[in-house]
Amino acid sequence: MSAKGSYPQLSRPRSEKSPPTPGLSTGCRDAHSYSSTRPLRLSPMGEWTTAELRGQGLSKDAIRRKVREGKLFRVHRGIYTDEWTPWAVARALAHGLSRIHFTGKTAQEIYLGRQLTFPLEAEGPRTLKGKNFRVSHSRLQATHNVNGLPVVQPLWAARRISRACRPLLEEHYRGKHGPGRLETDRRRMRRVPRSLKETIRHAAIGADSPPERTLSRKLRTEGIFPEHNALIAGYRFDLRIGRLLVEVDGWEYHKHSVAFQADRSKQNAAVAHGYTVLRFTADDIKYHLSEAILLIKATLEVLKGRNPELPTSAAQPYWKWHLCVRHLPQ
């Protein structure tokens, strides 16, 4: 029995070229011309249901034989693929169970462009469990397609892996519009699980670059929760913590003359508006993250009118402590 009785079927495999008439075979003329002396050739990277294979002239015994020979792999009842990889199995499931959408760990891998891994996780109208995949019952409507695979939208997918979804959240809600899009999705979700709220709180939502995210994550472990891409005097600043602004400068972008000018103009504007500005390079974050954290914490204390002990980075010239330059001649 074909699994297409479980869910409404897709009209054809995703991302496949139109096969020659009458079906998915590249070596058969039609079902009536098939002969046991002329083996059926299936197109590479294909996924089929039992009905589609039978329509190509394969009998039940022929299908079983191809499975034994390793030319076909049975994914689930009535669903087959010609390659046993997580990607091929995901495509086969999406083809045979068209109302499922991948979620959790699998959705995160799809969104981040990572290699898919077993077990695959999906949501659908019925609970199903097979070899290396599980479909959980859901009537969720927040779904769309990514690279030809049906996927639950990021915030909803994150519910399934709420303690491991930070990479997904930080990537999907990056940039100046990230925080706003996250807030919109949170309102759509209505009830955000507590564990997911905690992960969001410790994620660098709105950060643009890996060094910014690294700095933000470390600050959050210290109980400091910066705002990213803060808008001050018409300029965007990487992090804002109260009246303190923090910029993390990458070499590639900030080496250009326009960026050089912008850096100084925006800093002058921020200072004129009553802010203190700290600037770090990507190398500061890579090699001296702890020093950057200490300097930020000390500066926050200074802004409160206190007299903290200053870290090495503020008490000694950079050539005496920075790993990138301390061996250069003075």
mmCIF file of C-alpha atoms in Angstrom:
data_model
loop_
_atom_site.group_PDB
_atom_site.id
_atom_site.type_symbol
_atom_site.label_atom_id
_atom_site.label_comp_id
_atom_site.label_asym_id
_atom_site.label_seq_id
_atom_site.Cartn_x
_atom_site.Cartn_y
_atom_site.Cartn_z
ATOM 1 C CA MET A 1 0.000 0.000 0.000
ATOM 2 C CA SER A 2 1.384 3.393 -0.885
ATOM 3 C CA ALA A 3 2.063 5.881 1.883
ATOM 4 C CA LYS A 4 0.304 8.432 -0.226
ATOM 5 C CA GLY A 5 -2.875 7.344 1.435
ATOM 6 C CA SER A 6 -1.548 8.978 4.604
ATOM 7 C CA TYR A 7 -1.097 12.510 3.262
ATOM 8 C CA PRO A 8 -2.023 14.322 0.036
ATOM 9 C CA GLN A 9 0.782 13.650 -2.416
ATOM 10 C CA LEU A 10 2.948 16.083 -4.314
ATOM 11 C CA SER A 11 2.533 15.940 -8.056
ATOM 12 C CA ARG A 12 6.205 15.136 -8.599
ATOM 13 C CA PRO A 13 9.625 15.007 -6.877
ATOM 14 C CA ARG A 14 11.047 18.369 -5.906
ATOM 15 C CA SER A 15 13.920 19.867 -7.876
ATOM 16 C CA GLU A 16 13.855 17.068 -10.484
ATOM 17 C CA LYS A 17 13.869 17.664 -14.214
ATOM 18 C CA SER A 18 10.771 16.532 -16.067
ATOM 19 C CA PRO A 19 11.271 12.827 -16.823
ATOM 20 C CA PRO A 20 10.449 11.272 -20.153
ATOM 21 C CA THR A 21 6.959 9.935 -20.631
ATOM 22 C CA PRO A 22 5.397 8.032 -18.999
ATOM 23 C CA GLY A 23 7.039 8.498 -15.595
ATOM 24 C CA LEU A 24 10.227 8.627 -13.603
ATOM 25 C CA SER A 25 12.330 6.147 -15.577
ATOM 26 C CA THR A 26 15.068 7.096 -17.995
ATOM 27 C CA GLY A 27 15.398 3.578 -19.425
ATOM 28 C CA CYS A 28 11.785 2.512 -20.040
ATOM 29 C CA ARG A 29 9.526 3.505 -22.887
ATOM 30 C CA ASP A 30 6.302 2.706 -21.014
ATOM 31 C CA ALA A 31 4.858 0.196 -18.621
ATOM 32 C CA HIS A 32 3.592 -2.083 -21.399
ATOM 33 C CA SER A 33 6.946 -2.286 -23.190
ATOM 34 C CA TYR A 34 8.835 -3.294 -20.038
ATOM 35 C CA SER A 35 10.459 -6.680 -20.235
ATOM 36 C CA SER A 36 12.206 -8.677 -17.531
ATOM 37 C CA THR A 37 15.106 -9.089 -19.949
ATOM 38 C CA ARG A 38 15.553 -5.317 -20.137
ATOM 39 C CA PRO A 39 16.161 -3.927 -16.622
ATOM 40 C CA LEU A 40 14.409 -0.741 -15.523
ATOM 41 C CA ARG A 41 16.772 2.205 -15.077
ATOM 42 C CA LEU A 42 15.774 4.724 -12.437
ATOM 43 C CA SER A 43 16.997 8.285 -12.673
ATOM 44 C CA PRO A 44 19.716 9.187 -10.141
ATOM 45 C CA MET A 45 18.859 11.036 -6.929
ATOM 46 C CA GLY A 46 15.227 9.983 -7.203
ATOM 47 C CA GLU A 47 12.416 9.344 -4.779
ATOM 48 C CA TRP A 48 9.298 7.365 -5.554
ATOM 49 C CA THR A 49 6.194 5.854 -4.070
ATOM 50 C CA THR A 50 5.160 2.267 -4.653
ATOM 51 C CA ALA A 51 2.462 3.448 -7.059
ATOM 52 C CA GLU A 52 4.996 5.360 -9.130
ATOM 53 C CA LEU A 53 7.357 2.378 -9.297
ATOM 54 C CA ARG A 54 4.504 0.089 -10.256
ATOM 55 C CA GLY A 55 3.523 2.592 -12.911
ATOM 56 C CA GLN A 56 6.996 2.152 -14.381
ATOM 57 C CA GLY A 57 6.439 -1.571 -14.750
ATOM 58 C CA LEU A 58 8.114 -2.773 -11.563
ATOM 59 C CA SER A 59 6.256 -5.604 -9.879
ATOM 60 C CA LYS A 60 6.246 -6.078 -6.114
ATOM 61 C CA ASP A 61 8.888 -8.784 -6.504
ATOM 62 C CA ALA A 62 11.024 -6.517 -8.690
ATOM 63 C CA ILE A 63 10.853 -3.749 -6.082
ATOM 64 C CA ARG A 64 11.884 -6.179 -3.341
ATOM 65 C CA ARG A 65 14.745 -7.427 -5.495
ATOM 66 C CA LYS A 66 16.060 -3.905 -6.079
ATOM 67 C CA VAL A 67 15.901 -3.281 -2.335
ATOM 68 C CA ARG A 68 17.903 -6.475 -1.670
ATOM 69 C CA GLU A 69 20.440 -5.451 -4.313
ATOM 70 C CA GLY A 70 20.863 -2.002 -2.754
ATOM 71 C CA LYS A 71 19.506 -0.223 -5.831
ATOM 72 C CA LEU A 72 16.484 1.032 -3.911
ATOM 73 C CA PHE A 73 16.067 1.881 -0.241
ATOM 74 C CA ARG A 74 12.764 1.682 1.601
ATOM 75 C CA VAL A 75 12.333 4.861 3.625
ATOM 76 C CA HIS A 76 8.874 4.085 4.983
ATOM 77 C CA ARG A 77 5.819 2.162 3.916
ATOM 78 C CA GLY A 78 5.364 2.894 0.217
ATOM 79 C CA ILE A 79 8.268 5.395 -0.044
ATOM 80 C CA TYR A 80 11.620 4.658 -1.705
ATOM 81 C CA THR A 81 14.845 6.428 -2.624
ATOM 82 C CA ASP A 82 17.876 5.370 -4.627
ATOM 83 C CA GLU A 83 20.418 6.777 -2.154
ATOM 84 C CA TRP A 84 20.610 6.332 1.613
ATOM 85 C CA THR A 85 21.784 9.727 2.803
ATOM 86 C CA PRO A 86 19.991 12.146 5.149
ATOM 87 C CA TRP A 87 19.337 14.533 2.250
ATOM 88 C CA ALA A 88 17.933 11.801 -0.010
ATOM 89 C CA VAL A 89 15.752 10.430 2.785
ATOM 90 C CA ALA A 90 14.479 13.941 3.568
ATOM 91 C CA ARG A 91 13.522 14.456 -0.076
ATOM 92 C CA ALA A 92 11.798 11.082 -0.185
ATOM 93 C CA LEU A 93 9.794 11.830 2.960
ATOM 94 C CA ALA A 94 8.779 15.226 1.611
ATOM 95 C CA HIS A 95 7.710 13.580 -1.650
ATOM 96 C CA GLY A 96 5.716 10.754 -0.106
ATOM 97 C CA LEU A 97 4.306 12.612 2.919
ATOM 98 C CA SER A 98 3.707 16.016 1.440
ATOM 99 C CA ARG A 99 2.119 17.615 4.516
ATOM 100 C CA ILE A 100 5.140 17.132 6.727
ATOM 101 C CA HIS A 101 7.579 19.944 7.492
ATOM 102 C CA PHE A 102 11.041 19.507 8.958
ATOM 103 C CA THR A 103 11.596 20.975 12.378
ATOM 104 C CA GLY A 104 14.027 21.071 15.301
ATOM 105 C CA LYS A 105 17.571 19.900 14.635
ATOM 106 C CA THR A 106 16.835 19.106 10.991
ATOM 107 C CA ALA A 107 15.324 22.541 10.336
ATOM 108 C CA GLN A 108 18.343 24.217 11.917
ATOM 109 C CA GLU A 109 20.672 22.234 9.649
ATOM 110 C CA ILE A 110 18.619 23.204 6.580
ATOM 111 C CA TYR A 111 18.493 26.907 7.452
ATOM 112 C CA LEU A 112 22.214 27.076 8.252
ATOM 113 C CA GLY A 113 23.211 25.132 5.150
ATOM 114 C CA ARG A 114 24.775 22.360 7.179
ATOM 115 C CA GLN A 115 24.977 18.706 6.218
ATOM 116 C CA LEU A 116 21.815 16.916 7.332
ATOM 117 C CA THR A 117 22.181 14.253 9.995
ATOM 118 C CA PHE A 118 20.034 11.380 11.196
ATOM 119 C CA PRO A 119 17.586 11.158 12.825
ATOM 120 C CA LEU A 120 15.482 13.554 10.782
ATOM 121 C CA GLU A 121 12.843 15.517 12.715
ATOM 122 C CA ALA A 122 9.534 16.622 11.201
ATOM 123 C CA GLU A 123 5.998 17.686 12.095
ATOM 124 C CA GLY A 124 2.815 16.561 10.377
ATOM 125 C CA PRO A 125 -0.853 15.599 10.772
ATOM 126 C CA ARG A 126 0.063 12.141 12.063
ATOM 127 C CA THR A 127 2.744 10.795 14.366
ATOM 128 C CA LEU A 128 5.081 8.510 12.445
ATOM 129 C CA LYS A 129 8.344 6.852 13.347
ATOM 130 C CA GLY A 130 10.690 5.073 10.993
ATOM 131 C CA LYS A 131 14.306 4.201 10.582
ATOM 132 C CA ASN A 132 16.238 7.417 11.205
ATOM 133 C CA PHE A 133 13.231 9.770 11.226
ATOM 134 C CA ARG A 134 10.316 10.817 13.403
ATOM 135 C CA VAL A 135 7.216 12.871 12.569
ATOM 136 C CA SER A 136 5.481 14.519 15.533
ATOM 137 C CA HIS A 137 1.805 15.439 15.409
ATOM 138 C CA SER A 138 1.214 19.109 14.636
ATOM 139 C CA ARG A 139 -1.276 21.355 12.844
ATOM 140 C CA LEU A 140 1.267 24.136 12.550
ATOM 141 C CA GLN A 141 0.752 26.591 9.683
ATOM 142 C CA ALA A 142 4.008 28.597 10.074
ATOM 143 C CA THR A 143 5.913 26.819 7.318
ATOM 144 C CA HIS A 144 7.691 27.444 4.018
ATOM 145 C CA ASN A 145 10.210 25.838 1.624
ATOM 146 C CA VAL A 146 13.998 26.097 1.824
ATOM 147 C CA ASN A 147 16.115 24.569 -0.939
ATOM 148 C CA GLY A 148 13.193 22.438 -2.029
ATOM 149 C CA LEU A 149 12.435 21.039 1.420
ATOM 150 C CA PRO A 150 9.366 21.954 3.515
ATOM 151 C CA VAL A 151 10.523 23.517 6.777
ATOM 152 C CA VAL A 152 8.861 24.930 9.878
ATOM 153 C CA GLN A 153 9.659 28.638 10.263
ATOM 154 C CA PRO A 154 12.734 29.318 12.446
ATOM 155 C CA LEU A 155 11.184 30.412 15.741
ATOM 156 C CA TRP A 156 8.688 27.539 15.649
ATOM 157 C CA ALA A 157 11.400 25.052 14.690
ATOM 158 C CA ALA A 158 13.469 26.351 17.611
ATOM 159 C CA ARG A 159 10.821 25.220 20.109
ATOM 160 C CA ARG A 160 11.902 21.622 19.512
ATOM 161 C CA ILE A 161 15.543 22.367 20.352
ATOM 162 C CA SER A 162 15.120 25.375 22.600
ATOM 163 C CA ARG A 163 18.420 24.807 24.428
ATOM 164 C CA ALA A 164 20.424 24.249 21.235
ATOM 165 C CA CYS A 165 18.856 26.711 18.806
ATOM 166 C CA ARG A 166 21.058 29.766 19.376
ATOM 167 C CA PRO A 167 22.909 29.434 16.022
ATOM 168 C CA LEU A 168 19.571 29.332 14.194
ATOM 169 C CA LEU A 169 18.173 32.363 16.032
ATOM 170 C CA GLU A 170 21.338 34.432 15.653
ATOM 171 C CA GLU A 171 21.575 33.741 11.929
ATOM 172 C CA HIS A 172 17.905 34.208 11.068
ATOM 173 C CA TYR A 173 17.451 37.323 13.204
ATOM 174 C CA ARG A 174 20.754 38.983 12.345
ATOM 175 C CA GLY A 175 21.234 42.578 11.279
ATOM 176 C CA LYS A 176 19.415 45.787 12.067
ATOM 177 C CA HIS A 177 15.983 44.358 11.245
ATOM 178 C CA GLY A 178 16.547 41.124 13.177
ATOM 179 C CA PRO A 179 15.202 42.249 16.566
ATOM 180 C CA GLY A 180 12.051 43.650 14.958
ATOM 181 C CA ARG A 181 11.409 40.472 12.991
ATOM 182 C CA LEU A 182 11.921 38.410 16.127
ATOM 183 C CA GLU A 183 9.430 40.536 18.034
ATOM 184 C CA THR A 184 6.901 40.110 15.219
ATOM 185 C CA ASP A 185 7.330 36.337 15.287
ATOM 186 C CA ARG A 186 7.031 36.246 19.067
ATOM 187 C CA ARG A 187 3.687 38.026 18.833
ATOM 188 C CA ARG A 188 2.568 35.559 16.175
ATOM 189 C CA MET A 189 3.585 32.633 18.372
ATOM 190 C CA ARG A 190 1.758 34.165 21.367
ATOM 191 C CA ARG A 191 2.993 31.650 23.921
ATOM 192 C CA VAL A 192 6.775 31.318 23.815
ATOM 193 C CA PRO A 193 8.087 28.395 25.907
ATOM 194 C CA ARG A 194 10.126 29.439 28.927
ATOM 195 C CA SER A 195 13.225 27.541 27.791
ATOM 196 C CA LEU A 196 13.096 29.271 24.398
ATOM 197 C CA LYS A 197 12.725 32.670 26.081
ATOM 198 C CA GLU A 198 15.899 31.973 28.040
ATOM 199 C CA THR A 199 17.815 31.024 24.905
ATOM 200 C CA ILE A 200 16.625 34.184 23.156
ATOM 201 C CA ARG A 201 17.780 36.233 26.141
ATOM 202 C CA HIS A 202 21.305 34.830 25.821
ATOM 203 C CA ALA A 203 21.485 34.998 22.012
ATOM 204 C CA ALA A 204 23.152 37.833 20.101
ATOM 205 C CA ILE A 205 19.993 38.840 18.240
ATOM 206 C CA GLY A 206 20.687 41.570 15.677
ATOM 207 C CA ALA A 207 24.470 41.138 15.617
ATOM 208 C CA ASP A 208 26.058 41.340 12.172
ATOM 209 C CA SER A 209 29.414 39.606 12.507
ATOM 210 C CA PRO A 210 30.925 36.598 14.312
ATOM 211 C CA PRO A 211 33.178 38.800 16.529
ATOM 212 C CA GLU A 212 30.139 40.814 17.635
ATOM 213 C CA ARG A 213 28.312 37.615 18.499
ATOM 214 C CA THR A 214 31.289 36.272 20.428
ATOM 215 C CA LEU A 215 31.537 39.459 22.483
ATOM 216 C CA SER A 216 27.790 39.612 23.072
ATOM 217 C CA ARG A 217 27.557 35.991 24.213
ATOM 218 C CA LYS A 218 30.384 36.476 26.698
ATOM 219 C CA LEU A 219 28.829 39.654 28.064
ATOM 220 C CA ARG A 220 25.532 37.850 28.560
ATOM 221 C CA THR A 221 27.231 35.155 30.635
ATOM 222 C CA GLU A 222 28.441 38.044 32.828
ATOM 223 C CA GLY A 223 24.897 39.335 33.269
ATOM 224 C CA ILE A 224 25.302 42.192 30.774
ATOM 225 C CA PHE A 225 22.695 42.225 28.000
ATOM 226 C CA PRO A 226 23.575 44.606 25.153
ATOM 227 C CA GLU A 227 21.273 45.873 22.432
ATOM 228 C CA HIS A 228 22.581 45.283 18.903
ATOM 229 C CA ASN A 229 22.511 47.684 15.960
ATOM 230 C CA ALA A 230 21.398 50.530 18.196
ATOM 231 C CA LEU A 231 20.369 53.688 16.326
ATOM 232 C CA ILE A 232 22.013 56.843 17.720
ATOM 233 C CA ALA A 233 22.017 60.189 15.883
ATOM 234 C CA GLY A 234 21.206 58.426 12.625
ATOM 235 C CA TYR A 235 24.076 55.936 12.957
ATOM 236 C CA ARG A 236 24.025 52.240 13.790
ATOM 237 C CA PHE A 237 26.282 51.053 16.609
ATOM 238 C CA ASP A 238 27.199 47.412 17.159
ATOM 239 C CA LEU A 239 26.312 47.230 20.868
ATOM 240 C CA ARG A 240 24.669 49.585 23.329
ATOM 241 C CA ILE A 241 24.762 49.083 27.082
ATOM 242 C CA GLY A 242 23.058 52.054 28.687
ATOM 243 C CA ARG A 243 25.181 55.122 27.839
ATOM 244 C CA LEU A 244 28.057 52.968 26.593
ATOM 245 C CA LEU A 245 28.416 52.161 22.894
ATOM 246 C CA VAL A 246 30.736 49.409 21.679
ATOM 247 C CA GLU A 247 32.030 49.029 18.126
ATOM 248 C CA VAL A 248 33.743 45.881 16.814
ATOM 249 C CA ASP A 249 35.748 46.693 13.687
ATOM 250 C CA GLY A 250 36.657 44.049 11.117
ATOM 251 C CA TRP A 251 39.723 44.734 9.002
ATOM 252 C CA GLU A 252 38.093 44.111 5.634
ATOM 253 C CA TYR A 253 35.269 46.620 6.016
ATOM 254 C CA HIS A 254 36.955 49.309 8.081
ATOM 255 C CA LYS A 255 40.140 49.567 5.976
ATOM 256 C CA HIS A 256 38.339 51.596 3.294
ATOM 257 C CA SER A 257 38.439 55.390 3.327
ATOM 258 C CA VAL A 258 34.649 55.819 3.421
ATOM 259 C CA ALA A 259 34.360 53.512 6.428
ATOM 260 C CA PHE A 260 37.317 55.301 8.042
ATOM 261 C CA GLN A 261 35.487 58.618 7.704
ATOM 262 C CA ALA A 262 32.173 57.151 8.865
ATOM 263 C CA ASP A 263 33.772 55.663 11.981
ATOM 264 C CA ARG A 264 34.979 59.064 13.136
ATOM 265 C CA SER A 265 31.841 60.968 12.228
ATOM 266 C CA LYS A 266 29.542 58.530 14.013
ATOM 267 C CA GLN A 267 31.761 58.423 17.092
ATOM 268 C CA ASN A 268 31.857 62.221 17.287
ATOM 269 C CA ALA A 269 28.070 62.341 17.000
ATOM 270 C CA ALA A 270 27.639 59.738 19.730
ATOM 271 C CA VAL A 271 29.953 61.582 22.118
ATOM 272 C CA ALA A 272 28.122 64.835 21.423
ATOM 273 C CA HIS A 273 24.894 63.059 22.397
ATOM 274 C CA GLY A 274 26.370 62.062 25.744
ATOM 275 C CA TYR A 275 27.584 58.533 24.994
ATOM 276 C CA THR A 276 30.934 56.925 25.709
ATOM 277 C CA VAL A 277 32.339 54.837 22.855
ATOM 278 C CA LEU A 278 34.701 51.858 23.052
ATOM 279 C CA ARG A 279 36.213 50.385 19.903
ATOM 280 C CA PHE A 280 37.640 46.887 19.514
ATOM 281 C CA THR A 281 39.161 45.149 16.529
ATOM 282 C CA ALA A 282 38.255 41.621 15.500
ATOM 283 C CA ASP A 283 41.698 40.584 16.784
ATOM 284 C CA ASP A 284 40.887 42.064 20.191
ATOM 285 C CA ILE A 285 37.904 39.733 20.392
ATOM 286 C CA LYS A 286 39.767 36.740 18.977
ATOM 287 C CA TYR A 287 42.889 36.974 21.133
ATOM 288 C CA HIS A 288 41.915 39.152 24.106
ATOM 289 C CA LEU A 289 38.213 38.575 24.749
ATOM 290 C CA SER A 290 38.671 38.568 28.518
ATOM 291 C CA GLU A 291 40.453 41.946 28.362
ATOM 292 C CA ALA A 292 37.632 43.382 26.270
ATOM 293 C CA ILE A 293 35.090 42.199 28.827
ATOM 294 C CA LEU A 294 37.097 43.671 31.705
ATOM 295 C CA LEU A 295 37.401 47.016 29.928
ATOM 296 C CA ILE A 296 33.668 47.155 29.220
ATOM 297 C CA LYS A 297 32.838 46.322 32.835
ATOM 298 C CA ALA A 298 35.333 48.896 34.130
ATOM 299 C CA THR A 299 33.945 51.580 31.811
ATOM 300 C CA LEU A 300 30.410 50.865 32.987
ATOM 301 C CA GLU A 301 31.625 51.368 36.554
ATOM 302 C CA VAL A 302 33.251 54.678 35.588
ATOM 303 C CA LEU A 303 29.968 55.818 34.036
ATOM 304 C CA LYS A 304 28.308 55.125 37.378
ATOM 305 C CA GLY A 305 30.775 57.492 39.064
ATOM 306 C CA ARG A 306 32.924 54.781 40.606
ATOM 307 C CA ASN A 307 36.688 54.285 40.507
ATOM 308 C CA PRO A 308 37.317 50.682 39.402
ATOM 309 C CA GLU A 309 40.661 48.985 38.932
ATOM 310 C CA LEU A 310 41.505 49.261 35.263
ATOM 311 C CA PRO A 311 42.479 46.181 33.241
ATOM 312 C CA THR A 312 45.837 45.782 31.520
ATOM 313 C CA SER A 313 44.419 46.965 28.204
ATOM 314 C CA ALA A 314 43.690 50.377 29.748
ATOM 315 C CA ALA A 315 46.714 50.574 32.044
ATOM 316 C CA GLN A 316 49.545 49.684 29.635
ATOM 317 C CA PRO A 317 50.362 50.541 25.997
ATOM 318 C CA TYR A 318 49.014 47.971 23.554
ATOM 319 C CA TRP A 319 52.442 46.862 22.322
ATOM 320 C CA LYS A 320 53.214 45.515 25.782
ATOM 321 C CA TRP A 321 50.278 43.117 25.955
ATOM 322 C CA HIS A 322 48.528 42.625 22.585
ATOM 323 C CA LEU A 323 49.470 39.280 21.038
ATOM 324 C CA CYS A 324 49.289 40.663 17.512
ATOM 325 C CA VAL A 325 51.840 43.450 17.996
ATOM 326 C CA ARG A 326 53.887 42.918 21.141
ATOM 327 C CA HIS A 327 56.813 41.347 19.242
ATOM 328 C CA LEU A 328 57.080 44.251 16.816
ATOM 329 C CA PRO A 329 59.974 46.714 17.334
ATOM 330 C CA GLN A 330 58.984 49.685 19.452
#
